[in-house]
PDB file of C-alpha atoms and ligand atoms in Angstrom:
ATOM      1  CA  UNK A   1     106.833 136.702 118.496  1.00 80.00           C
ATOM      2  CA  UNK A   2     110.682 137.722 119.163  1.00 84.00           C
ATOM      3  CA  UNK A   3     113.572 135.926 116.939  1.00 85.00           C
ATOM      4  CA  UNK A   4     114.132 134.577 119.936  1.00 83.00           C
ATOM      5  CA  UNK A   5     111.469 132.917 120.971  1.00 87.00           C
ATOM      6  CA  UNK A   6     110.705 131.797 117.736  1.00 88.00           C
ATOM      7  CA  UNK A   7     113.552 129.488 117.640  1.00 92.00           C
ATOM      8  CA  UNK A   8     112.940 128.187 120.791  1.00 93.00           C
ATOM      9  CA  UNK A   9     109.355 127.421 120.022  1.00 94.00           C
ATOM     10  CA  UNK A  10     110.529 125.463 116.470  1.00 94.00           C
ATOM     11  CA  UNK A  11     113.452 123.791 118.661  1.00 94.00           C
ATOM     12  CA  UNK A  12     110.121 122.191 120.948  1.00 94.00           C
ATOM     13  CA  UNK A  13     109.003 121.196 117.693  1.00 92.00           C
ATOM     14  CA  UNK A  14     111.800 119.113 116.250  1.00 92.00           C
ATOM     15  CA  UNK A  15     111.968 117.550 119.680  1.00 92.00           C
ATOM     16  CA  UNK A  16     107.968 115.951 118.795  1.00 89.00           C
ATOM     17  CA  UNK A  17     108.436 115.794 115.334  1.00 87.00           C
ATOM     18  CA  UNK A  18     111.760 113.344 116.582  1.00 88.00           C
ATOM     19  CA  UNK A  19     110.754 111.809 119.482  1.00 84.00           C
ATOM     20  CA  UNK A  20     106.514 112.373 120.574  1.00 77.00           C
ATOM     21  CA  UNK A  21     104.649 109.623 117.931  1.00 70.00           C
ATOM     22  CA  UNK A  22     103.066 113.289 115.723  1.00 75.00           C
ATOM     23  CA  UNK A  23     103.235 114.896 113.282  1.00 81.00           C
ATOM     24  CA  UNK A  24     102.937 117.912 113.920  1.00 86.00           C
ATOM     25  CA  UNK A  25     104.274 118.840 110.197  1.00 86.00           C
ATOM     26  CA  UNK A  26     100.453 118.758 109.581  1.00 87.00           C
ATOM     27  CA  UNK A  27      98.989 121.083 111.922  1.00 88.00           C
ATOM     28  CA  UNK A  28      98.880 124.793 111.913  1.00 90.00           C
ATOM     29  CA  UNK A  29     101.848 127.024 113.410  1.00 91.00           C
ATOM     30  CA  UNK A  30      99.052 128.721 116.055  1.00 91.00           C
ATOM     31  CA  UNK A  31      97.078 125.000 117.003  1.00 90.00           C
ATOM     32  CA  UNK A  32     100.809 124.229 117.976  1.00 92.00           C
ATOM     33  CA  UNK A  33     102.105 126.797 120.105  1.00 94.00           C
ATOM     34  CA  UNK A  34      98.520 127.340 121.548  1.00 92.00           C
ATOM     35  CA  UNK A  35      98.726 123.340 122.910  1.00 91.00           C
ATOM     36  CA  UNK A  36     102.470 123.852 123.655  1.00 95.00           C
ATOM     37  CA  UNK A  37     101.389 127.157 125.675  1.00 95.00           C
ATOM     38  CA  UNK A  38      98.979 124.658 126.862  1.00 92.00           C
ATOM     39  CA  UNK A  39     101.465 122.472 128.830  1.00 94.00           C
ATOM     40  CA  UNK A  40     104.532 124.713 129.456  1.00 96.00           C
ATOM     41  CA  UNK A  41     101.785 127.434 131.886  1.00 95.00           C
ATOM     42  CA  UNK A  42     100.768 123.498 133.519  1.00 93.00           C
ATOM     43  CA  UNK A  43     104.915 123.077 133.994  1.00 94.00           C
ATOM     44  CA  UNK A  44     105.434 126.400 135.006  1.00 95.00           C
ATOM     45  CA  UNK A  45     108.082 126.768 132.059  1.00 95.00           C
ATOM     46  CA  UNK A  46     108.958 130.698 131.633  1.00 95.00           C
ATOM     47  CA  UNK A  47     110.656 129.664 128.079  1.00 95.00           C
ATOM     48  CA  UNK A  48     110.243 127.184 124.916  1.00 96.00           C
ATOM     49  CA  UNK A  49     114.099 125.771 126.232  1.00 95.00           C
ATOM     50  CA  UNK A  50     113.207 125.657 130.128  1.00 96.00           C
ATOM     51  CA  UNK A  51     109.448 123.243 128.850  1.00 96.00           C
ATOM     52  CA  UNK A  52     112.041 121.628 126.193  1.00 96.00           C
ATOM     53  CA  UNK A  53     114.294 120.018 129.211  1.00 96.00           C
ATOM     54  CA  UNK A  54     111.173 119.397 131.246  1.00 95.00           C
ATOM     55  CA  UNK A  55     110.098 117.518 128.162  1.00 93.00           C
ATOM     56  CA  UNK A  56     112.850 115.923 127.991  1.00 93.00           C
ATOM     57  CA  UNK A  57     113.034 114.064 131.576  1.00 93.00           C
ATOM     58  CA  UNK A  58     110.341 113.661 132.273  1.00 92.00           C
ATOM     59  CA  UNK A  59     108.265 110.825 129.857  1.00 87.00           C
ATOM     60  CA  UNK A  60     104.071 111.296 131.727  1.00 89.00           C
ATOM     61  CA  UNK A  61     104.319 115.312 130.252  1.00 92.00           C
ATOM     62  CA  UNK A  62     105.311 113.651 126.436  1.00 88.00           C
ATOM     63  CA  UNK A  63     102.419 111.277 127.260  1.00 82.00           C
ATOM     64  CA  UNK A  64     100.923 114.660 128.391  1.00 86.00           C
ATOM     65  CA  UNK A  65     102.263 117.501 125.983  1.00 89.00           C
ATOM     66  CA  UNK A  66     100.739 114.208 122.656  1.00 82.00           C
ATOM     67  CA  UNK A  67      97.612 114.198 124.369  1.00 79.00           C
ATOM     68  CA  UNK A  68      97.159 117.878 124.473  1.00 83.00           C
ATOM     69  CA  UNK A  69      97.924 117.631 120.857  1.00 85.00           C
ATOM     70  CA  UNK A  70      95.419 115.397 119.589  1.00 76.00           C
ATOM     71  CA  UNK A  71      92.221 117.820 120.506  1.00 77.00           C
ATOM     72  CA  UNK A  72      89.366 114.933 120.709  1.00 77.00           C
ATOM     73  CA  UNK A  73      87.245 116.685 122.192  1.00 83.00           C
ATOM     74  CA  UNK A  74      83.423 115.498 121.315  1.00 92.00           C
ATOM     75  CA  UNK A  75      79.797 115.510 121.663  1.00 94.00           C
ATOM     76  CA  UNK A  76      76.910 113.524 120.897  1.00 97.00           C
ATOM     77  CA  UNK A  77      75.658 114.831 119.070  1.00 97.00           C
ATOM     78  CA  UNK A  78      77.247 118.496 118.679  1.00 95.00           C
ATOM     79  CA  UNK A  79      75.695 120.877 117.126  1.00 95.00           C
ATOM     80  CA  UNK A  80      72.245 119.132 117.302  1.00 96.00           C
ATOM     81  CA  UNK A  81      70.855 121.965 114.113  1.00 96.00           C
ATOM     82  CA  UNK A  82      73.203 119.622 111.829  1.00 97.00           C
ATOM     83  CA  UNK A  83      71.516 116.424 113.118  1.00 98.00           C
ATOM     84  CA  UNK A  84      68.592 117.799 113.092  1.00 97.00           C
ATOM     85  CA  UNK A  85      69.108 118.739 109.791  1.00 97.00           C
ATOM     86  CA  UNK A  86      70.505 115.099 108.108  1.00 98.00           C
ATOM     87  CA  UNK A  87      67.502 113.168 109.248  1.00 97.00           C
ATOM     88  CA  UNK A  88      66.291 113.723 106.270  1.00 97.00           C
ATOM     89  CA  UNK A  89      69.776 113.605 104.380  1.00 98.00           C
ATOM     90  CA  UNK A  90      69.651 109.762 106.108  1.00 98.00           C
ATOM     91  CA  UNK A  91      66.201 109.099 105.495  1.00 97.00           C
ATOM     92  CA  UNK A  92      66.516 110.307 101.697  1.00 97.00           C
ATOM     93  CA  UNK A  93      70.035 107.829 100.998  1.00 97.00           C
ATOM     94  CA  UNK A  94      68.495 104.411 102.731  1.00 96.00           C
ATOM     95  CA  UNK A  95      64.399 105.034 101.242  1.00 95.00           C
ATOM     96  CA  UNK A  96      67.275 105.292  97.309  1.00 93.00           C
ATOM     97  CA  UNK A  97      69.495 102.860  98.567  1.00 89.00           C
ATOM     98  CA  UNK A  98      69.814  99.033  99.609  1.00 89.00           C
ATOM     99  CA  UNK A  99      73.434  99.525 101.609  1.00 96.00           C
ATOM    100  CA  UNK A 100      74.195 103.029 102.509  1.00 98.00           C
ATOM    101  CA  UNK A 101      77.845 104.244 103.330  1.00 98.00           C
ATOM    102  CA  UNK A 102      78.619 105.845 106.562  1.00 98.00           C
ATOM    103  CA  UNK A 103      81.740 107.112 107.918  1.00 98.00           C
ATOM    104  CA  UNK A 104      83.087 109.311 110.635  1.00 98.00           C
ATOM    105  CA  UNK A 105      86.924 110.289 110.297  1.00 97.00           C
ATOM    106  CA  UNK A 106      87.477 111.664 112.520  1.00 96.00           C
ATOM    107  CA  UNK A 107      85.992 109.733 115.750  1.00 97.00           C
ATOM    108  CA  UNK A 108      87.147 110.694 118.407  1.00 95.00           C
ATOM    109  CA  UNK A 109      85.902 108.591 121.822  1.00 96.00           C
ATOM    110  CA  UNK A 110      83.324 107.407 118.865  1.00 98.00           C
ATOM    111  CA  UNK A 111      80.798 109.755 119.829  1.00 98.00           C
ATOM    112  CA  UNK A 112      80.354 111.672 116.640  1.00 98.00           C
ATOM    113  CA  UNK A 113      79.567 108.146 114.805  1.00 98.00           C
ATOM    114  CA  UNK A 114      77.869 106.471 118.057  1.00 98.00           C
ATOM    115  CA  UNK A 115      75.081 109.464 117.348  1.00 98.00           C
ATOM    116  CA  UNK A 116      74.744 108.660 113.579  1.00 98.00           C
ATOM    117  CA  UNK A 117      73.395 105.662 114.433  1.00 98.00           C
ATOM    118  CA  UNK A 118      71.021 105.926 117.006  1.00 98.00           C
ATOM    119  CA  UNK A 119      69.920 108.414 115.313  1.00 98.00           C
ATOM    120  CA  UNK A 120      68.700 106.080 112.881  1.00 98.00           C
ATOM    121  CA  UNK A 121      67.425 103.826 115.137  1.00 97.00           C
ATOM    122  CA  UNK A 122      65.761 106.321 116.974  1.00 98.00           C
ATOM    123  CA  UNK A 123      64.346 107.870 114.303  1.00 97.00           C
ATOM    124  CA  UNK A 124      61.122 106.127 112.578  1.00 95.00           C
ATOM    125  CA  UNK A 125      61.494 107.473 109.390  1.00 94.00           C
ATOM    126  CA  UNK A 126      64.837 106.177 109.005  1.00 96.00           C
ATOM    127  CA  UNK A 127      65.509 101.997 108.095  1.00 95.00           C
ATOM    128  CA  UNK A 128      68.616 101.457 110.153  1.00 96.00           C
ATOM    129  CA  UNK A 129      69.052  98.546 108.569  1.00 96.00           C
ATOM    130  CA  UNK A 130      70.565  99.568 105.343  1.00 96.00           C
ATOM    131  CA  UNK A 131      73.164 102.008 106.402  1.00 97.00           C
ATOM    132  CA  UNK A 132      76.961 100.583 108.058  1.00 97.00           C
ATOM    133  CA  UNK A 133      78.888 102.642 110.247  1.00 98.00           C
ATOM    134  CA  UNK A 134      82.851 103.098 109.981  1.00 98.00           C
ATOM    135  CA  UNK A 135      85.026 105.102 112.802  1.00 98.00           C
ATOM    136  CA  UNK A 136      88.215 106.066 112.311  1.00 98.00           C
ATOM    137  CA  UNK A 137      91.106 107.442 114.104  1.00 95.00           C
ATOM    138  CA  UNK A 138      95.005 108.287 113.991  1.00 90.00           C
ATOM    139  CA  UNK A 139      95.223 108.016 118.145  1.00 88.00           C
ATOM    140  CA  UNK A 140      95.113 104.473 118.974  1.00 89.00           C
ATOM    141  CA  UNK A 141      93.550 104.799 122.795  1.00 88.00           C
ATOM    142  CA  UNK A 142      91.054 107.464 121.111  1.00 92.00           C
ATOM    143  CA  UNK A 143      90.007 104.143 119.278  1.00 95.00           C
ATOM    144  CA  UNK A 144      89.886 102.167 122.826  1.00 96.00           C
ATOM    145  CA  UNK A 145      87.951 103.729 124.107  1.00 96.00           C
ATOM    146  CA  UNK A 146      85.820 104.131 121.077  1.00 98.00           C
ATOM    147  CA  UNK A 147      85.148 100.108 120.748  1.00 98.00           C
ATOM    148  CA  UNK A 148      84.792 100.601 124.775  1.00 98.00           C
ATOM    149  CA  UNK A 149      81.363 102.666 124.104  1.00 98.00           C
ATOM    150  CA  UNK A 150      81.037 103.832 128.085  1.00 98.00           C
ATOM    151  CA  UNK A 151      81.353 107.208 128.352  1.00 97.00           C
ATOM    152  CA  UNK A 152      81.466 109.513 131.649  1.00 95.00           C
ATOM    153  CA  UNK A 153      78.625 112.399 133.050  1.00 94.00           C
ATOM    154  CA  UNK A 154      81.349 115.045 134.590  1.00 89.00           C
ATOM    155  CA  UNK A 155      81.218 118.578 136.014  1.00 82.00           C
ATOM    156  CA  UNK A 156      81.693 119.260 132.553  1.00 80.00           C
ATOM    157  CA  UNK A 157      80.149 116.847 130.600  1.00 88.00           C
ATOM    158  CA  UNK A 158      76.835 115.697 130.848  1.00 95.00           C
ATOM    159  CA  UNK A 159      76.346 112.243 128.764  1.00 97.00           C
ATOM    160  CA  UNK A 160      72.027 112.810 129.502  1.00 97.00           C
ATOM    161  CA  UNK A 161      72.351 115.904 127.916  1.00 96.00           C
ATOM    162  CA  UNK A 162      73.865 114.961 125.334  1.00 97.00           C
ATOM    163  CA  UNK A 163      71.583 112.080 124.473  1.00 98.00           C
ATOM    164  CA  UNK A 164      68.308 114.622 124.955  1.00 97.00           C
ATOM    165  CA  UNK A 165      67.990 114.488 121.062  1.00 97.00           C
ATOM    166  CA  UNK A 166      66.979 111.127 121.461  1.00 98.00           C
ATOM    167  CA  UNK A 167      63.233 109.954 121.285  1.00 97.00           C
ATOM    168  CA  UNK A 168      63.928 107.060 123.180  1.00 97.00           C
ATOM    169  CA  UNK A 169      68.355 107.258 124.836  1.00 97.00           C
ATOM    170  CA  UNK A 170      67.355 104.386 127.338  1.00 97.00           C
ATOM    171  CA  UNK A 171      66.898 102.100 124.262  1.00 97.00           C
ATOM    172  CA  UNK A 172      70.455 102.607 123.223  1.00 98.00           C
ATOM    173  CA  UNK A 173      73.246 103.477 125.897  1.00 98.00           C
ATOM    174  CA  UNK A 174      72.580 101.375 129.785  1.00 98.00           C
ATOM    175  CA  UNK A 175      72.689 103.956 132.484  1.00 97.00           C
ATOM    176  CA  UNK A 176      74.465 103.783 135.928  1.00 97.00           C
ATOM    177  CA  UNK A 177      75.422 105.885 138.295  1.00 95.00           C
ATOM    178  CA  UNK A 178      77.735 108.707 136.402  1.00 96.00           C
ATOM    179  CA  UNK A 179      78.523 105.711 133.573  1.00 97.00           C
ATOM    180  CA  UNK A 180      76.561 105.498 129.871  1.00 98.00           C
ATOM    181  CA  UNK A 181      76.907 101.943 128.215  1.00 98.00           C
ATOM    182  CA  UNK A 182      76.703 102.014 124.442  1.00 98.00           C
ATOM    183  CA  UNK A 183      74.176  98.249 124.153  1.00 98.00           C
ATOM    184  CA  UNK A 184      76.061  95.963 122.277  1.00 97.00           C
ATOM    185  CA  UNK A 185      73.890  95.349 120.258  1.00 96.00           C
ATOM    186  CA  UNK A 186      74.862  99.061 118.889  1.00 97.00           C
ATOM    187  CA  UNK A 187      77.966  98.361 119.371  1.00 97.00           C
ATOM    188  CA  UNK A 188      78.185  95.647 116.683  1.00 96.00           C
ATOM    189  CA  UNK A 189      76.949  97.738 113.849  1.00 96.00           C
ATOM    190  CA  UNK A 190      79.868 100.473 113.831  1.00 98.00           C
ATOM    191  CA  UNK A 191      83.517  99.719 113.113  1.00 98.00           C
ATOM    192  CA  UNK A 192      86.151 101.437 114.207  1.00 98.00           C
ATOM    193  CA  UNK A 193      90.592 101.404 112.857  1.00 98.00           C
ATOM    194  CA  UNK A 194      92.874 103.373 112.428  1.00 96.00           C
ATOM    195  CA  UNK A 195      93.330 106.453 109.535  1.00 96.00           C
ATOM    196  CA  UNK A 196      95.582 108.486 109.068  1.00 94.00           C
ATOM    197  CA  UNK A 197      93.387 111.156 106.398  1.00 95.00           C
ATOM    198  CA  UNK A 198      96.819 113.485 105.736  1.00 92.00           C
ATOM    199  CA  UNK A 199      98.798 110.587 104.870  1.00 91.00           C
ATOM    200  CA  UNK A 200      96.424 107.105 104.206  1.00 94.00           C
ATOM    201  CA  UNK A 201      94.264 107.378 100.918  1.00 94.00           C
ATOM    202  CA  UNK A 202      90.358 106.775  99.886  1.00 98.00           C
ATOM    203  CA  UNK A 203      88.419 104.509 100.753  1.00 98.00           C
ATOM    204  CA  UNK A 204      85.568 103.962  98.501  1.00 96.00           C
ATOM    205  CA  UNK A 205      82.413 104.613  97.622  1.00 97.00           C
ATOM    206  CA  UNK A 206      80.713 106.104 100.897  1.00 98.00           C
ATOM    207  CA  UNK A 207      77.324 107.904 100.580  1.00 98.00           C
ATOM    208  CA  UNK A 208      77.846 110.265 103.856  1.00 98.00           C
ATOM    209  CA  UNK A 209      81.015 111.143 105.123  1.00 98.00           C
ATOM    210  CA  UNK A 210      81.473 113.436 108.511  1.00 98.00           C
ATOM    211  CA  UNK A 211      84.656 115.361 108.219  1.00 98.00           C
ATOM    212  CA  UNK A 212      84.806 118.062 111.107  1.00 97.00           C
ATOM    213  CA  UNK A 213      86.800 119.645 113.327  1.00 94.00           C
ATOM    214  CA  UNK A 214      89.771 118.905 112.809  1.00 93.00           C
ATOM    215  CA  UNK A 215      90.705 120.487 109.132  1.00 92.00           C
ATOM    216  CA  UNK A 216      90.934 123.779 111.596  1.00 87.00           C
ATOM    217  CA  UNK A 217      93.568 122.510 112.604  1.00 88.00           C
ATOM    218  CA  UNK A 218      95.414 121.388 109.748  1.00 90.00           C
ATOM    219  CA  UNK A 219      98.105 123.156 107.907  1.00 90.00           C
ATOM    220  CA  UNK A 220      96.531 124.996 104.230  1.00 87.00           C
ATOM    221  CA  UNK A 221      99.179 122.988 102.964  1.00 90.00           C
ATOM    222  CA  UNK A 222      97.644 119.185 103.625  1.00 92.00           C
ATOM    223  CA  UNK A 223      94.056 120.614 103.619  1.00 92.00           C
ATOM    224  CA  UNK A 224      93.945 120.117  99.877  1.00 93.00           C
ATOM    225  CA  UNK A 225      95.333 116.746 100.185  1.00 93.00           C
ATOM    226  CA  UNK A 226      93.918 115.899 102.639  1.00 96.00           C
ATOM    227  CA  UNK A 227      90.072 116.586 100.316  1.00 96.00           C
ATOM    228  CA  UNK A 228      92.020 114.396  97.930  1.00 96.00           C
ATOM    229  CA  UNK A 229      91.745 111.253 100.234  1.00 97.00           C
ATOM    230  CA  UNK A 230      87.293 113.036 100.746  1.00 98.00           C
ATOM    231  CA  UNK A 231      86.631 113.188  97.227  1.00 97.00           C
ATOM    232  CA  UNK A 232      88.067 110.019  96.304  1.00 97.00           C
ATOM    233  CA  UNK A 233      85.882 108.184  98.895  1.00 98.00           C
ATOM    234  CA  UNK A 234      82.956 109.704  98.353  1.00 98.00           C
ATOM    235  CA  UNK A 235      80.086 108.277  95.135  1.00 97.00           C
ATOM    236  CA  UNK A 236      79.589 110.594  93.650  1.00 96.00           C
ATOM    237  CA  UNK A 237      75.905 111.917  95.154  1.00 96.00           C
ATOM    238  CA  UNK A 238      77.409 111.540  98.905  1.00 97.00           C
ATOM    239  CA  UNK A 239      77.276 113.828 100.948  1.00 98.00           C
ATOM    240  CA  UNK A 240      79.750 115.733 102.982  1.00 98.00           C
ATOM    241  CA  UNK A 241      79.291 116.623 106.072  1.00 98.00           C
ATOM    242  CA  UNK A 242      82.180 119.707 108.109  1.00 97.00           C
ATOM    243  CA  UNK A 243      82.849 121.132 110.877  1.00 95.00           C
ATOM    244  CA  UNK A 244      80.385 124.482 111.673  1.00 92.00           C
ATOM    245  CA  UNK A 245      83.372 126.820 111.521  1.00 89.00           C
ATOM    246  CA  UNK A 246      85.494 124.962 108.871  1.00 93.00           C
ATOM    247  CA  UNK A 247      84.375 125.386 104.588  1.00 92.00           C
ATOM    248  CA  UNK A 248      85.704 123.473 101.918  1.00 94.00           C
ATOM    249  CA  UNK A 249      87.793 125.259  99.935  1.00 93.00           C
ATOM    250  CA  UNK A 250      87.792 127.549  97.516  1.00 92.00           C
ATOM    251  CA  UNK A 251      88.839 125.139  94.528  1.00 92.00           C
ATOM    252  CA  UNK A 252      87.075 122.274  95.041  1.00 94.00           C
ATOM    253  CA  UNK A 253      83.251 124.417  95.841  1.00 94.00           C
ATOM    254  CA  UNK A 254      82.259 124.400  92.395  1.00 95.00           C
ATOM    255  CA  UNK A 255      81.351 120.822  93.262  1.00 97.00           C
ATOM    256  CA  UNK A 256      79.972 120.245  96.455  1.00 97.00           C
ATOM    257  CA  UNK A 257      75.961 121.744  95.987  1.00 97.00           C
ATOM    258  CA  UNK A 258      75.262 123.169  98.998  1.00 97.00           C
ATOM    259  CA  UNK A 259      71.602 121.308 101.541  1.00 97.00           C
ATOM    260  CA  UNK A 260      72.996 123.434 104.294  1.00 96.00           C
ATOM    261  CA  UNK A 261      75.236 125.106 104.360  1.00 94.00           C
ATOM    262  CA  UNK A 262      74.401 126.791 107.880  1.00 94.00           C
ATOM    263  CA  UNK A 263      75.175 123.146 108.554  1.00 96.00           C
ATOM    264  CA  UNK A 264      78.034 121.906 106.659  1.00 97.00           C
ATOM    265  CA  UNK A 265      75.910 119.146 104.595  1.00 98.00           C
ATOM    266  CA  UNK A 266      77.169 119.509 100.494  1.00 98.00           C
ATOM    267  CA  UNK A 267      75.860 117.627  97.799  1.00 98.00           C
ATOM    268  CA  UNK A 268      79.285 115.693  95.916  1.00 98.00           C
ATOM    269  CA  UNK A 269      77.917 116.731  92.568  1.00 97.00           C
ATOM    270  CA  UNK A 270      80.878 116.934  90.658  1.00 95.00           C
ATOM    271  CA  UNK A 271      81.123 117.986  86.815  1.00 82.00           C
ATOM    272  CA  UNK A 272      83.085 115.264  84.541  1.00 66.00           C
ATOM    273  CA  UNK A 273      85.941 116.250  83.399  1.00 55.00           C
TER     274      UNK A 273
HETATM  275  C1  LIG B   1      87.836 116.936 117.881  1.00 53.87           C
HETATM  276  S1  LIG B   1      87.918 115.270 116.650  1.00 53.87           S
HETATM  277  C2  LIG B   1      86.915 115.968 115.639  1.00 53.87           C
HETATM  278  C3  LIG B   1      85.918 114.530 116.567  1.00 53.87           C
HETATM  279  C4  LIG B   1      84.951 114.372 116.022  1.00 53.87           C
HETATM  280  N1  LIG B   1      84.927 114.638 114.512  1.00 53.87           N
HETATM  281  C5  LIG B   1      83.454 115.304 116.127  1.00 53.87           C
HETATM  282  O1  LIG B   1      83.824 117.415 115.359  1.00 53.87           O
HETATM  283  O2  LIG B   1      83.792 115.806 117.650  1.00 53.87           O
HETATM  284  C6  LIG B   1      89.801 115.633 116.362  1.00 53.87           C
HETATM  285  C7  LIG B   1      90.162 114.579 116.567  1.00 53.87           C
HETATM  286  O3  LIG B   1      90.597 113.756 115.152  1.00 53.87           O
HETATM  287  C8  LIG B   1      92.487 113.027 115.368  1.00 53.87           C
HETATM  288  N2  LIG B   1      93.182 113.909 114.521  1.00 53.87           N
HETATM  289  C9  LIG B   1      94.507 114.637 113.986  1.00 53.87           C
HETATM  290  N3  LIG B   1      94.710 114.645 112.677  1.00 53.87           N
HETATM  291  C10 LIG B   1      94.362 113.216 112.606  1.00 53.87           C
HETATM  292  C11 LIG B   1      94.816 113.013 110.952  1.00 53.87           C
HETATM  293  N4  LIG B   1      96.303 112.502 110.377  1.00 53.87           N
HETATM  294  N5  LIG B   1      94.521 111.615 110.593  1.00 53.87           N
HETATM  295  C12 LIG B   1      93.094 111.649 111.599  1.00 53.87           C
HETATM  296  N6  LIG B   1      91.940 111.815 112.883  1.00 53.87           N
HETATM  297  C13 LIG B   1      92.867 112.306 113.085  1.00 53.87           C
HETATM  298  C14 LIG B   1      92.602 113.234 117.048  1.00 53.87           C
HETATM  299  O4  LIG B   1      93.043 112.176 117.504  1.00 53.87           O
HETATM  300  C15 LIG B   1      91.287 113.744 116.919  1.00 53.87           C
HETATM  301  O5  LIG B   1      90.113 112.140 118.237  1.00 53.87           O
END
């Protein structure tokens, strides 16, 4: 990026910091630039300053940029091989514990925590009555959608296909034309609440935590603090699942034993220090 472009880019970032409900400093520059450039193309803006004027004048663009920055792309059973490998982990946890606490952070529109609970009901070897599931996200809009549990098949998203890892999806989801609604008895089992993984600190005594497809966007300075939150929330011997292109930082890798390296499932076994 030329110096002039870089200055223009920084002006847009500062404006986001001041005026948009989003913390650009958490995320790496390459990511921010990709999302801003995508909006610039949509607005036919050739320079960052041209885009900044659009952003200042048009409240709809502020919304559109916010949507683009919060990247709440997700699927039911995203990375199916991971979910197949996870069956054994959830089975072991529910066999050995009276109650098992799982946390999907971030959960976007809820498909990840619903996947876990549906897998547990669908798999005869898992006792779902022992499982409680929490989904959290920074985006209130994503959480509102998660609580509703309504998903549409569109040109680019096939919800029926996403649910095909289940033997009996019809037991957990009502289908009408292209609309899939998670049944109330499944929805009731998942709690959703707002939580910012960078700022809001840990929770306690979790047996299983998913933190998938957020770390890739987070600036390196914030990765260790996020992992601090995750490990402080995990029981010793609990499990952590990260995204397929994400890794546990070198500094704390010894505290994790891979259960499946390929599927990014780790057991938390910190040495007493
Ligand atoms: C790509 S989705 C991942 C959803 C799901 N874990 C998956 O892998 O399919 C990323 C989510 O991270 C949320 N997010 C972004 N920054 C966050 C933060 N600081 N704390 C919590 N959630 C955050 C976004 O709102 C978005 O819903």
